[in-house]
Structure formats: structure tokens, C-alpha cells
Short mmCIF file of C-alpha atoms and ligand atoms in Angstrom, two decimals:
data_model
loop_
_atom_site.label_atom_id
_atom_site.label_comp_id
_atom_site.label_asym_id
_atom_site.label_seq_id
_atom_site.Cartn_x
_atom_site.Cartn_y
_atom_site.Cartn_z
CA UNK A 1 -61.64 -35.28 50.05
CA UNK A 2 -58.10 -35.71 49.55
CA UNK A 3 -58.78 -38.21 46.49
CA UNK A 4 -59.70 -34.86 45.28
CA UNK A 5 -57.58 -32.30 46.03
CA UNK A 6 -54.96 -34.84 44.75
CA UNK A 7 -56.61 -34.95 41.34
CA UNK A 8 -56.87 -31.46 41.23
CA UNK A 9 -53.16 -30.29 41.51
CA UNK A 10 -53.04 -33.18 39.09
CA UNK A 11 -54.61 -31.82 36.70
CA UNK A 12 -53.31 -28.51 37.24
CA UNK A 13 -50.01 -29.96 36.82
CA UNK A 14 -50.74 -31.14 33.28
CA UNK A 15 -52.45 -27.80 32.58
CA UNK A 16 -49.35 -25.62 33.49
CA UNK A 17 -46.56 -28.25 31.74
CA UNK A 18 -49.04 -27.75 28.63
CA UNK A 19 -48.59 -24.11 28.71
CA UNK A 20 -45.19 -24.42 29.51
CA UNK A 21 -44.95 -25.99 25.76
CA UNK A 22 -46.71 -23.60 24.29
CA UNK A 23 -44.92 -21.48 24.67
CA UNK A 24 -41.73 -22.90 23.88
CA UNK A 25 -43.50 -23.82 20.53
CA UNK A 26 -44.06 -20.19 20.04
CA UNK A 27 -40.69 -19.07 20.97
CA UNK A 28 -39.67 -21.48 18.61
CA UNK A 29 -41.26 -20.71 16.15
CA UNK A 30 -40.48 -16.81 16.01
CA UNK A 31 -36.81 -17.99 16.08
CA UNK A 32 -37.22 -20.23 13.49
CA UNK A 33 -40.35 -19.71 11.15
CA UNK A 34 -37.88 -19.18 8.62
CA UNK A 35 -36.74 -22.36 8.40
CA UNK A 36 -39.82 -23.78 9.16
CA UNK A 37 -41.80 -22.22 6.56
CA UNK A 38 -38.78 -23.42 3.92
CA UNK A 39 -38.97 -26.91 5.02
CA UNK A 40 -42.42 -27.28 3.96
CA UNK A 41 -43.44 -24.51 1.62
CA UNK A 42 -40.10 -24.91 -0.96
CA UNK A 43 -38.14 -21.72 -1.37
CA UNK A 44 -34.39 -21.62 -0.66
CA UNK A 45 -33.42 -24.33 2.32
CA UNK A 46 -30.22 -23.68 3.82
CA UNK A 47 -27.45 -25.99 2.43
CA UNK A 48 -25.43 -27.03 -0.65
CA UNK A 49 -25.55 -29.62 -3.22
CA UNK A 50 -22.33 -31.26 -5.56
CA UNK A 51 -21.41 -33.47 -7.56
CA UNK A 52 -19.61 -36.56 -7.16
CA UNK A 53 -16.43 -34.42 -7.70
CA UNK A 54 -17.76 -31.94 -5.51
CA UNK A 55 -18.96 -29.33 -8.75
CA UNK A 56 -21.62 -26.81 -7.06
CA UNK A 57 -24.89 -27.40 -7.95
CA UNK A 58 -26.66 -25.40 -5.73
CA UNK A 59 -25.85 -23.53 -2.33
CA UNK A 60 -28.09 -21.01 0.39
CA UNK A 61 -27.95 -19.57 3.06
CA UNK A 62 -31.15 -20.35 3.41
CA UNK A 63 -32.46 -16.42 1.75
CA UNK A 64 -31.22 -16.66 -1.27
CA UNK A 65 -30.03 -19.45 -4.02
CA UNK A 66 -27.58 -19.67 -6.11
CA UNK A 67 -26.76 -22.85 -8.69
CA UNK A 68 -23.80 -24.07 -10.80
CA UNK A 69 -21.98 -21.25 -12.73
CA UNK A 70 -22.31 -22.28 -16.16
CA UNK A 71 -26.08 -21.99 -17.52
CA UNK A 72 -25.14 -25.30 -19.41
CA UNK A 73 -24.27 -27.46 -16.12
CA UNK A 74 -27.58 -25.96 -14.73
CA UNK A 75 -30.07 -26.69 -17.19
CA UNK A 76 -28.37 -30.49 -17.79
CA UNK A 77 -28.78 -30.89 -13.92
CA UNK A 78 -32.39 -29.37 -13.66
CA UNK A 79 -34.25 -32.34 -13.27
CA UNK A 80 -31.61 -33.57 -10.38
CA UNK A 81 -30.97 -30.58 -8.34
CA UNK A 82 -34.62 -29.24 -8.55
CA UNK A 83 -35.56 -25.95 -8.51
CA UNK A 84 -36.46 -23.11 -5.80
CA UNK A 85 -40.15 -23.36 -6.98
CA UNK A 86 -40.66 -26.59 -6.30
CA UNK A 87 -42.27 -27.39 -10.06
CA UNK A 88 -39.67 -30.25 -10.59
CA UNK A 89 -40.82 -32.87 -7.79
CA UNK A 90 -38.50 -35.03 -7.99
CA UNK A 91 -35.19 -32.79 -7.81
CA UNK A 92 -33.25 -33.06 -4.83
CA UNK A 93 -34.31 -30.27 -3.28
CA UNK A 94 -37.70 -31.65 -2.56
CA UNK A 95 -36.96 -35.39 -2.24
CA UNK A 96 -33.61 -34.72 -0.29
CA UNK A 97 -34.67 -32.21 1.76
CA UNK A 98 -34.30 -33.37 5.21
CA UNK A 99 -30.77 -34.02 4.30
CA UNK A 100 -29.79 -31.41 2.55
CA UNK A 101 -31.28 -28.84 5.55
CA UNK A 102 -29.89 -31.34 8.25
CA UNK A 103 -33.62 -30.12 9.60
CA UNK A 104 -34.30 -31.77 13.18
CA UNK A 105 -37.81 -31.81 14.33
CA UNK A 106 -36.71 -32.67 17.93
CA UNK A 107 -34.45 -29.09 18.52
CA UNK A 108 -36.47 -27.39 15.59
CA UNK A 109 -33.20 -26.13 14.08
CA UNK A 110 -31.98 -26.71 10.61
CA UNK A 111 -28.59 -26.09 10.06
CA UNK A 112 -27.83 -26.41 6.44
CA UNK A 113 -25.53 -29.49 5.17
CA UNK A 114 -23.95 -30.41 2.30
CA UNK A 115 -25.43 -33.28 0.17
CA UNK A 116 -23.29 -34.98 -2.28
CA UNK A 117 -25.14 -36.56 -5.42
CA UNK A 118 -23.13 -39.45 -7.23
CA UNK A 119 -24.15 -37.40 -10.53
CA UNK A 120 -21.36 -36.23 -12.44
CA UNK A 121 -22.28 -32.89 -13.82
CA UNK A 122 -19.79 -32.99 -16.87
CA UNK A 123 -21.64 -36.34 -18.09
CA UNK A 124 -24.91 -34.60 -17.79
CA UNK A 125 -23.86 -31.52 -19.35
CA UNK A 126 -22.39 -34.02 -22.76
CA UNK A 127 -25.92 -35.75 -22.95
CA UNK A 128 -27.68 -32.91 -22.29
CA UNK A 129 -25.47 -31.48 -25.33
CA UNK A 130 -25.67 -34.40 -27.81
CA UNK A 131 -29.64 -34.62 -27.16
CA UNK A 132 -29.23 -31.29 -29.08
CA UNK A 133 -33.03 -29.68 -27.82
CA UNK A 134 -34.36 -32.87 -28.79
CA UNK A 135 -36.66 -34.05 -25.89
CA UNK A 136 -35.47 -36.88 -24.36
CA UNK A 137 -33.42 -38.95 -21.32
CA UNK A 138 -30.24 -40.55 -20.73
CA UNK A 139 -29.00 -42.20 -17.59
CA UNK A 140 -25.90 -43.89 -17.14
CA UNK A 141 -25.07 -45.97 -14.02
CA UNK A 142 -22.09 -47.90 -12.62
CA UNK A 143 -23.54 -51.70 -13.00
CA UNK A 144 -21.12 -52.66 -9.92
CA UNK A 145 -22.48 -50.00 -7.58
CA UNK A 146 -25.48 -49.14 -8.66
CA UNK A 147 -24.21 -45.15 -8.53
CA UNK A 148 -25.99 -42.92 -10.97
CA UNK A 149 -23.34 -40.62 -12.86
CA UNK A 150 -25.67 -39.21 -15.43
CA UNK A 151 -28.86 -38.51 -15.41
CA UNK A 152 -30.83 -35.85 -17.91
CA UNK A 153 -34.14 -35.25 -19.09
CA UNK A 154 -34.65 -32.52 -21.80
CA UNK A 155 -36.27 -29.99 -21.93
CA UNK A 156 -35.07 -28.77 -19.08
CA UNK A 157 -35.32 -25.26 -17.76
CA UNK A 158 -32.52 -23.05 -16.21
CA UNK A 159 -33.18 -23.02 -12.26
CA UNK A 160 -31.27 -19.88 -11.92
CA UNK A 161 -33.67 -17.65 -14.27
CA UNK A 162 -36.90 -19.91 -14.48
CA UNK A 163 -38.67 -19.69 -17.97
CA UNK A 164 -42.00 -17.91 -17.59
CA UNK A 165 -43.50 -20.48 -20.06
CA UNK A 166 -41.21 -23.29 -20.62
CA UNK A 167 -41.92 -25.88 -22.61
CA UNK A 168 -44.31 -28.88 -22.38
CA UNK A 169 -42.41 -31.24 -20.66
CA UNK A 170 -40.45 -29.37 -18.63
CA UNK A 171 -40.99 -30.17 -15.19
CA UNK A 172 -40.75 -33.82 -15.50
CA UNK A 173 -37.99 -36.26 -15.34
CA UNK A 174 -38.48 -38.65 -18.16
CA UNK A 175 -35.93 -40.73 -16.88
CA UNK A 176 -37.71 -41.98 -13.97
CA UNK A 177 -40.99 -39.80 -14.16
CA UNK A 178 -42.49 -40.77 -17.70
CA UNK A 179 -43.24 -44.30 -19.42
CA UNK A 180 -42.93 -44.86 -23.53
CA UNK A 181 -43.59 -47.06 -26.11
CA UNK A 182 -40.06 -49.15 -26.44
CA UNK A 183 -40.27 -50.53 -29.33
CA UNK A 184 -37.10 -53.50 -30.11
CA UNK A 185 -35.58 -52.28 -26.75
CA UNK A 186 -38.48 -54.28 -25.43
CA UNK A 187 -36.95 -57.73 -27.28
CA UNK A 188 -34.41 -57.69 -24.85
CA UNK A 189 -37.13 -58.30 -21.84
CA UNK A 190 -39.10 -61.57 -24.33
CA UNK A 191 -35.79 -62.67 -25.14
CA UNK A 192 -35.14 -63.32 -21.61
CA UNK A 193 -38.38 -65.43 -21.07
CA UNK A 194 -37.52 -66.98 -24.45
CA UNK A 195 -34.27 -68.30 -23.20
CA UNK A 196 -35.69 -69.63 -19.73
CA UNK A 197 -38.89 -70.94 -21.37
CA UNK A 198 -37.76 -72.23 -25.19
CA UNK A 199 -35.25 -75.38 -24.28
CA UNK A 200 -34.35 -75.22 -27.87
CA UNK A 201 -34.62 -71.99 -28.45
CA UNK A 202 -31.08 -71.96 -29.49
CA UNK A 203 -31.16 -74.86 -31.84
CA UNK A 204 -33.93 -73.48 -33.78
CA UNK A 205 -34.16 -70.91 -36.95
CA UNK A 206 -36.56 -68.43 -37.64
CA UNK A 207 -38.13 -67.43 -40.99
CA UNK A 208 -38.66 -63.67 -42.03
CA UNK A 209 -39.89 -63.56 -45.67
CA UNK A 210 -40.02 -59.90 -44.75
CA UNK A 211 -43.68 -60.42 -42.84
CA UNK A 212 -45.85 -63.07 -40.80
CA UNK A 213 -49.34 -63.95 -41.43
CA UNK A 214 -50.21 -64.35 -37.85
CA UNK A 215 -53.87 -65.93 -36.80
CA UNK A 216 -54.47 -64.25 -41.09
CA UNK A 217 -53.17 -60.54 -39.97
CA UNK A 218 -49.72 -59.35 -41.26
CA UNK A 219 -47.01 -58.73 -38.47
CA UNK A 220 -44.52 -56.51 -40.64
CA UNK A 221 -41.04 -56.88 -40.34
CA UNK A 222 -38.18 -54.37 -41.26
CA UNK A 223 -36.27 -56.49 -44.00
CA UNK A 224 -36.64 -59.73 -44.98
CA UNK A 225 -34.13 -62.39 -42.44
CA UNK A 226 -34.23 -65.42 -44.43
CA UNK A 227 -33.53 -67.91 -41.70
CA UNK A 228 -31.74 -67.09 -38.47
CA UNK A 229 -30.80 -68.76 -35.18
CA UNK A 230 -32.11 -66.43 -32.39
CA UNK A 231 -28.49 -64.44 -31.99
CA UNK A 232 -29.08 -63.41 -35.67
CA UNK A 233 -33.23 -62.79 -34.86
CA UNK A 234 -31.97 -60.03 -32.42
CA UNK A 235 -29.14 -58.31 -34.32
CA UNK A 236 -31.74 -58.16 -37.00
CA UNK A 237 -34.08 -56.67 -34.65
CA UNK A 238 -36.38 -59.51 -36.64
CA UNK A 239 -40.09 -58.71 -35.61
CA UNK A 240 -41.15 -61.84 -37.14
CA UNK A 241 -39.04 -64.22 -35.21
CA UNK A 242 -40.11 -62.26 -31.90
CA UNK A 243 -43.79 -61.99 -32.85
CA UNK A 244 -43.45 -65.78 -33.26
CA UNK A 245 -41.76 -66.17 -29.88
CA UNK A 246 -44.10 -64.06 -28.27
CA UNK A 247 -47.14 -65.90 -29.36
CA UNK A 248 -45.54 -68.84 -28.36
CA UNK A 249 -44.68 -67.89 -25.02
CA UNK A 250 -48.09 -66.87 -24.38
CA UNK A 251 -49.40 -62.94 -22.44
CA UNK A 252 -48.72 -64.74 -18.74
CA UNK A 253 -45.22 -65.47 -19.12
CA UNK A 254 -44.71 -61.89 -20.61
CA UNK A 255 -46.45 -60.59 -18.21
CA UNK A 256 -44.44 -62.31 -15.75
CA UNK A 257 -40.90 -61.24 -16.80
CA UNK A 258 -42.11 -57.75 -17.03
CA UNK A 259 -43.06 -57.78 -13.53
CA UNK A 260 -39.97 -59.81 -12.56
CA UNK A 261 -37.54 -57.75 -14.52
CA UNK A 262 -38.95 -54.53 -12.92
CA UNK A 263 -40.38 -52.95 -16.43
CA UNK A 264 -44.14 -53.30 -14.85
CA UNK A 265 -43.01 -53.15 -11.14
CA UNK A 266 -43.25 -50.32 -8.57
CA UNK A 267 -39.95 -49.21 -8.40
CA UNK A 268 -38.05 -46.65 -6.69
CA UNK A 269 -35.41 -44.31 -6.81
CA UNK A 270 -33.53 -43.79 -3.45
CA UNK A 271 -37.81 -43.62 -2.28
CA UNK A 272 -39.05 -41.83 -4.74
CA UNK A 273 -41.51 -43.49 -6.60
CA UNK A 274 -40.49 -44.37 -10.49
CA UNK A 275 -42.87 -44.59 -13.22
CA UNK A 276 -44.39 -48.23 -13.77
CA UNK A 277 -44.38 -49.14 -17.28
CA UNK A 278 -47.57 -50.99 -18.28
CA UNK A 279 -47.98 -54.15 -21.14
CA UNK A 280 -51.65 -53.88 -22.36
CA UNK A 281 -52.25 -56.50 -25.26
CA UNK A 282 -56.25 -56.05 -25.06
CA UNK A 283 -57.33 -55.47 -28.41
CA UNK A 284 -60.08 -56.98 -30.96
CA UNK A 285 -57.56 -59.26 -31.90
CA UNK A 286 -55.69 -60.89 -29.13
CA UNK A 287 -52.83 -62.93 -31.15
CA UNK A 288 -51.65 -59.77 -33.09
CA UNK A 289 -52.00 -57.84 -30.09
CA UNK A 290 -49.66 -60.34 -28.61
CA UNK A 291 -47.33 -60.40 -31.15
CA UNK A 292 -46.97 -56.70 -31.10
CA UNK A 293 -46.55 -56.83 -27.28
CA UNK A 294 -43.62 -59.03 -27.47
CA UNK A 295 -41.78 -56.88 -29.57
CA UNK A 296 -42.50 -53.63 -27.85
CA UNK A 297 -44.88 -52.20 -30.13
CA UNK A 298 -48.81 -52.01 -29.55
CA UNK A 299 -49.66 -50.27 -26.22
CA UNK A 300 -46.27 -51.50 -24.48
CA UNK A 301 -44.96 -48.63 -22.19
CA UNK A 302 -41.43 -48.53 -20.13
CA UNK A 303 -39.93 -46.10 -18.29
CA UNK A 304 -36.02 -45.47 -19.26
CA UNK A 305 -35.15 -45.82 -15.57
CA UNK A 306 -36.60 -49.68 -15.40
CA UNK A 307 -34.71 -50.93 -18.65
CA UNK A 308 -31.50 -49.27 -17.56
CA UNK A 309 -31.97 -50.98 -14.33
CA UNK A 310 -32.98 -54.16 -15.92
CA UNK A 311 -29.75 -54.13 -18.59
CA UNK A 312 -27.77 -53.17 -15.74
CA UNK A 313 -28.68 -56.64 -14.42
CA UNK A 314 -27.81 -57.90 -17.18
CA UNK A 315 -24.27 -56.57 -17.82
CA UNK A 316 -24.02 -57.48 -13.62
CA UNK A 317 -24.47 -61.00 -14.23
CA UNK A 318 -28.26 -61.35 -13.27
CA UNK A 319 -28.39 -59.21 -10.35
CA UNK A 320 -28.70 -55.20 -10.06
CA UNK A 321 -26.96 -52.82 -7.50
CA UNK A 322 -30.45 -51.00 -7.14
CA UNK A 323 -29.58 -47.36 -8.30
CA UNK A 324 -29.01 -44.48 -6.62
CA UNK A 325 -28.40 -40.66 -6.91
CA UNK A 326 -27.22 -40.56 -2.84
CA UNK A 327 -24.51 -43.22 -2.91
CA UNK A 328 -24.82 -46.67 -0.56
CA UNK A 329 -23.49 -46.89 2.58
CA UNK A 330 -23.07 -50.30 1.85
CA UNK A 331 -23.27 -52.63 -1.15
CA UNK A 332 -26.26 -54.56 0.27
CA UNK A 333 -29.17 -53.93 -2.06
CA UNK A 334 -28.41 -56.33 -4.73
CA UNK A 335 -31.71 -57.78 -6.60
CA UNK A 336 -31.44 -60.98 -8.61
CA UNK A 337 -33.47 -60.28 -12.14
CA UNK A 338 -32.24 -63.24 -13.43
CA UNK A 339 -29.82 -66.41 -13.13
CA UNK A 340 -26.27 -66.32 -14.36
CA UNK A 341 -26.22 -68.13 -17.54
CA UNK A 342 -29.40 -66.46 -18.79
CA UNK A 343 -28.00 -63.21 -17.87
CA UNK A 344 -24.61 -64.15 -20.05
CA UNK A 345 -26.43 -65.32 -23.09
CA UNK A 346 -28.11 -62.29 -23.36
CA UNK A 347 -25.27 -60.02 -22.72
CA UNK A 348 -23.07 -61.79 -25.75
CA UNK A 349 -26.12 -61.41 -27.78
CA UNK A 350 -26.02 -57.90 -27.21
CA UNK A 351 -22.08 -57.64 -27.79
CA UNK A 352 -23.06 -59.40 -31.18
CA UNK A 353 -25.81 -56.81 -31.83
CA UNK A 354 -23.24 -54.38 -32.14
CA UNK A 355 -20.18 -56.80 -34.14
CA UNK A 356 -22.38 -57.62 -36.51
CA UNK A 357 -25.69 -55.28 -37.28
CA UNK A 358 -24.52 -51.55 -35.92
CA UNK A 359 -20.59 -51.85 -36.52
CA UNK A 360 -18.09 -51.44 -34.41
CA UNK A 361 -17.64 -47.68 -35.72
CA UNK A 362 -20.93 -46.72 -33.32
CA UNK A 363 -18.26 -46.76 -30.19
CA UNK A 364 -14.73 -46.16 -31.60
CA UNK A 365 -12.38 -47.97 -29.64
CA UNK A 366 -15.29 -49.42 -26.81
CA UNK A 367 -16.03 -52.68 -25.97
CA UNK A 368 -20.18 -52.11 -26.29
CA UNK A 369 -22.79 -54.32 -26.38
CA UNK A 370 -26.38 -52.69 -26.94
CA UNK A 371 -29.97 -52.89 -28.20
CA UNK A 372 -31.42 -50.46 -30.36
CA UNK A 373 -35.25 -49.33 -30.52
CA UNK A 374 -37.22 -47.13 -33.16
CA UNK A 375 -40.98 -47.43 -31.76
CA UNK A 376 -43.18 -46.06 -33.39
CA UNK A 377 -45.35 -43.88 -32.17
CA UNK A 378 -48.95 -43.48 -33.78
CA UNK A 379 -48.50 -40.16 -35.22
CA UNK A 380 -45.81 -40.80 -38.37
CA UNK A 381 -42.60 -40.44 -36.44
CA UNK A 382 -40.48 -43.44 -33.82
CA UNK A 383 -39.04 -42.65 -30.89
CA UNK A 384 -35.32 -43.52 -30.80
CA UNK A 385 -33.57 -45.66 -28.27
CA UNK A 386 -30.84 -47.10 -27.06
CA UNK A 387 -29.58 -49.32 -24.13
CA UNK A 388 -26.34 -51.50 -23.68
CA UNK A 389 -23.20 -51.30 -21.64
CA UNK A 390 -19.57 -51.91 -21.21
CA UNK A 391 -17.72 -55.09 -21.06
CA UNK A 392 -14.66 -52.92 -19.28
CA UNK A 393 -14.30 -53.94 -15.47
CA UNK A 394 -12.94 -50.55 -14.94
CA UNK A 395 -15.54 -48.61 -16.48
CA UNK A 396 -18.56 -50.77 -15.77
CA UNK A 397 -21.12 -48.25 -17.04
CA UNK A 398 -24.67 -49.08 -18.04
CA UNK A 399 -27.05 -46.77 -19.96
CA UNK A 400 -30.23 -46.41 -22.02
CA UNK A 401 -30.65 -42.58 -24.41
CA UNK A 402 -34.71 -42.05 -25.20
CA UNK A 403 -34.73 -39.43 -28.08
CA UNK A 404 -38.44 -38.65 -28.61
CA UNK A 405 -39.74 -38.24 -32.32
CA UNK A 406 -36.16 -38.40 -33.33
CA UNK A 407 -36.23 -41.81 -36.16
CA UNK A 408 -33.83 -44.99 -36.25
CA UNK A 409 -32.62 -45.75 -32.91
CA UNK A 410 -29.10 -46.17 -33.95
CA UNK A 411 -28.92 -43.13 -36.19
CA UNK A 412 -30.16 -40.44 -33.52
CA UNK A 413 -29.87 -41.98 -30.43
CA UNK A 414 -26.43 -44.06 -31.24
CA UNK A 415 -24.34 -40.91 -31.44
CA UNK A 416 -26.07 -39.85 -27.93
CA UNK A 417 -24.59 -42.83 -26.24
CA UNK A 418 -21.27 -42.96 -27.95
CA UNK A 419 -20.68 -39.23 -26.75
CA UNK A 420 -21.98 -40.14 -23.71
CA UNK A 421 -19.73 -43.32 -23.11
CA UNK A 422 -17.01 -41.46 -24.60
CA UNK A 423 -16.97 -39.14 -21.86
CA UNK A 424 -17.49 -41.48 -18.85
CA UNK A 425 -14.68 -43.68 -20.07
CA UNK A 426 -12.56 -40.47 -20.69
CA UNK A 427 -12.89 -39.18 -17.14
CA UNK A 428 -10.23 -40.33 -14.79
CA UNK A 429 -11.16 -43.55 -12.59
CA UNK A 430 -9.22 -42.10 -9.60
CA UNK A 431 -11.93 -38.99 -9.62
CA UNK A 432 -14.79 -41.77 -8.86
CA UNK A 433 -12.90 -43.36 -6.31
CA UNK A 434 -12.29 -39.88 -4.66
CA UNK A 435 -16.10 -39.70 -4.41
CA UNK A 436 -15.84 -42.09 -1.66
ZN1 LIG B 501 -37.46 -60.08 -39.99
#
């Protein structure tokens, strides 16, 4: 009988402390819905966001927003600070939320922080400018840090007074959200598993007579080469020379550097989840389709975010600072892409892309070394591209520019990067350094 009574104030116990909760939860809860409510439903959460230089980007109280002052800064910075709706996902005021709101699910209070973004907005706001309402991305990244200071995807949308219709595209971040066809941006990742698989890769010469009967189906190039050692096959951009290589090097080992080199991994972006890009050379005829695939045409797709990261490896000396928009506590996240000496070949390959084929003239007074790409894109017009970086230890900047339907890579998306690289060089080291 007492075995009883026992487990009956036992169970009363439990009854009462559950009660007891209850009700704390609901007193909570009236104090607090607010917040709650904001933390999962999007609206205005408490809390500010800047710059790397500490520019306002967006501040609450928590009621009401407000973002940068100048419409420009805003619209450049869209697709990082997010919006109040919650239509750009992968703004920081959806994936940063917890730390932005300093939101604490043990005391249920949120008390509004301020998050600081490695973005400067002045770099956004030039590439936002020189894509010129062409639709497009741009990121540009310290290769020794793996710090984002520039990232823009267009169009973009003014968070402060939200279109009612924007346009098609809006919402997305291109530069990490959206995959397209390369075109000869996409050499840079075959010339990589060229060097490491081709032992005399640099001993040999390549004929273009202009275009290659491959397996009896003509591979079209965009002059005629003549013979050229592999450093002149890539300044040329020679799609013969690379459709050879490609064939040669056969779908698993492309299919293996694209995985390795992050352009078909799952990559992420301080946990948000980047765009994979995909390499699909299925088609009737599997040489061409090869062929094609090597040199970025065909059904090839990459998202700006993996070659940046990729090129940013290369400039790096193999290995990447894996990127980030939130800063590292500590330089620990370092991912080897590829060994030392093939990482150095292909970076003085690059710096001879732009002696000898785009001129020295594309980035007055920089010491550049780039790729170009104009992939085209099935319906008459090429997308434009551009990826490189600096050989300056104190401005060790990465980048790739994506200019969609623009033409020649050099042309339209050259002058983005320029500007671009222009600016970064032109603003003050000491302001990064304060940053820290
Ligand atoms: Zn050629």
C-alpha cells in the first residue's frame, strides 16, 4: 500500500512540474511572441548588419527595417543582406539569423546583435555598376583568407521599396545559387587533369587548321592556331587542341577533376548549400560529346561560386581558404585542390593568357592573370566570362564576372573585372586590416 501511495505523489509530482512549465511557456510566450514569431516567420529581426568597414546594411529594432542609405549600395547588396520578405533565401537575414538576433532558445530572449559581413559594399556597388542591368554575378575573394569582399548578382531588387513584379531572376543569387554553361572558363579545370595526366603534355604541339574532324564530326574552333605548345593552346582559347586533350583524357578523369576541383561537388557557403555544377556528355555521339565537354561547351554547367573557389586555389598555390561572407575565426579550413607545381603551371599560363592574347591594356597598371569564356548558349547569343586573379601579395584578390547573353568574354565581361579590380586594389589595405 505504500508502493502506492509512493507512486502516486510521484506522479503527481511530474503532473504539477509539467504545469509548472506550461505555464512559463505561456508567459513566455506573451512576452516574447514578437520575437518568436520573427525568428521563424521572416519580417524585421532585431539587429544590424555592416560591412567589413562597418557601412550599414541593414538595422531594426525588431518593428521596423531600415537598409543602407543609398538605393545603389542596397540593390548591389540585395542578394547578401536579404530582404524583410524572405524571397531572397540565401541573404543574411535568413541564413544568419540566429546571429544576427543573438536569439537564445534556452532564456527565449533575442536581443538583437550586430553581424559584420566581410563584404565590402563599395566593391559591390562598382560591379553592380559596370554589370550595367545586364544580368549577371561577380565575386571577388581574398585568395589568402578566403574573405568574400564582393559579391553581386543582378537583377537585384531594392529591399527598402520591394518591386511588385521584379524581374525574372530576381530572387536568386547567381553567384552561388545558379549553374551555367562555362564555356573556355571550363579549359582551365581539363587543363589541370591535362598537366597531371599528359607527362609530355608540355613537349607536345597541337594543330588547329581552324577545325577537327573528330570520330568524322567537325569540332569548330575560333581561328585557325597553326601549331602550338599547350601555353599557346590556352591563350588561344584553341578548342581543337582541348577537344583533342579531352578525348584523350577520357569522361572518368574529367569527371574526376570536376569533382575534385569542387565544380561538380556539394559545396557550401559558410552552410549554405551552393549550386553543384553538373558535366553531362551523354549524347548520340559520345566522342564529340566529349570533346565538347572538355572545353566547356555541350551540357557542361558551373556555378560562378565553384570556379572562383577553384582559381582561388589556384592563385593560393593548390589549396583554397574555403570562402566566407562571416569571416574565420581562424585560418584552419584550407582544402588542397591541387599540388604545388600543377597549381604554378597553371597560374603562369594564365598570366600569359593575358601578356600575350588579351593585352596588358585589359588591367592598366595590374599584374592579372585570367581566363576568358564566351559559351554559347543555344539560343544565338554566349554568355560572357571571366576569372583570374592578382599576382600582388598585398592585394591577393581572386574573382570570376558571369555576364549573361552579353558576347566575347573579354569584350563585356573584361571591363567588369578591370573596374572591379580597379577598385579593390584602390581601397586602402589598412581598411581590411581594420576589419579584424
Ligand atoms: Zn584552334
Amino acid at each position: 500500500m505504500k508502493k502506492v501511495q509512493r507512486r502516486a505523489g510521484s506522479a503527481l509530482l511530474i503532473a504539477l512540474l509539467l504545469m509548472a512549465g506550461l505555464a512559463l511557456y505561456l508567459v513566455r510566450l506573451a512576452d516574447d511572441g514578437g520575437a518568436w514569431a520573427t525568428y521563424f516567420t521572416g519580417g524585421s529581426p532585431a539587429g544590424q548588419i555592416v560591412d567589413r568597414n562597418g557601412a550599414l546594411l541593414y538595422s531594426s529594432d525588431g518593428q521596423s527595417a531600415s537598409f543602407a542609405a543609398d538605393e545603389a549600395v542596397r540593390r548591389a547588396c540585395y542578394h547578401v543582406t536579404g530582404d524583410t520578405r524572405g524571397n531572397v533565401a540565401t541573404g543574411a537575414l535568413s541564413q544568419f539569423r540566429d546571429s544576427l538576433m543573438g536569439y537564445s532558445f534556452v532564456s527565449g530572449t533575442s536581443s538583437g546583435k550586430t553581424l559584420r559581413l566581410t563584404v565590402d559594399s563599395s566593391l559591390n556597388a562598382v560591379a553592380y555598376e559596370a554589370l550595367a542591368g545586364r544580368d549577371g554575378a561577380a565575386i571577388l575573394l581574398d585568395y589568402t583568407t578566403g574573405e568574400i569582399l564582393c559579391m553581386v548578382s543582378t537583377p537585384a531588387d531594392d529591399p527598402q521599396n520591394p518591386s511588385a513584379e521584379p524581374a525574372d531572376g530576381t530572387y536568386i543569387n547567381k553567384a552561388i545559387g545558379a549553374s551555367f554553361v562555362p564555356g573556355s572558363v571550363y579549359k582551365l579545370v581539363t587543363l589541370a587533369a591535362a598537366i597531371d595526366n599528359i607527362p609530355d603534355l608540355f613537349e607536345r604541339s597541337f594543330w588547329c587548321g581552324g577545325s577537327a574532324q573528330l570520330q568524322g564530326i567537325t569540332l569548330q574552333c575560333t581561328g585557325s592556331h597553326g601549331s602550338q605548345t599547350i601555353e599557346q593552346a590556352l591563350a588561344n582559347s584553341c578548342n581543337c587542341a582541348f577537344g583533342e586533350i579531352a578525348l584523350e583524357l577520357g569522361y572518368d578523369v574529367l569527371l574526376e577533376y570536376a569533382e575534385k576541383l569542387g565544380i561538380t561537388a556539394q559545396l557550401e557557403l559558410d552552410g549554405m548549400e551552393v549550386r553543384r555544377g553538373s558535366l553531362d556528355w551523354e549524347s548520340e555521339d559520345m566522342d564529340i560529346g566529349l570533346a565538347w565537354t572538355g572545353i566547356g561547351q555541350h551540357n557542361d554547367l558551373v556555378c560562378p561560386y565553384a570556379l572562383v573557389r577553384y582559381v582561388a586555389a589556384v592563385a593560393n598555390g593548390g589549396s583554397v581558404y574555403e570562402p566566407t561572407l562571416l569571416g574565420h575565426g581562424e585560418l584552419d579550413r584550407q582544402t588542397e585542390l591541387l599540388s604545388a607545381g600543377t597549381a604554378s603551371k597553371i597560374a603562369s599560363m594564365m598570366d600569359y593568357n593575358v601578356e600575350a592574347a588579351y593585352g596588358e591594356g585589359t588591367f592598366p597598371g595590374l599584374d592579372a592573370a585570367a581566363k576568358t569564356g564566351t559559351a554559347e548558349v543555344g539560343d544565338g547569343t554566349s554568355h560572357a566570362w571571366m576569372t583570374g586573379f592578382l599576382n600582388d601579395p598585398e592585394h591577393p584578390y581572386a574573382f570570376v564576372v558571369l555576364v549573361e547573353h552579353a558576347g566575347g568574354g573579354r569584350v563585356n565581361a573584361g571591363p567588369v573585372a578591370n573596374a572591379l579590380l580597379q577598385a579593390a586594389v584602390a581601397a586602402s589595405p589598412a581598411q581590411a586590416d581594420a576589419a579584424q
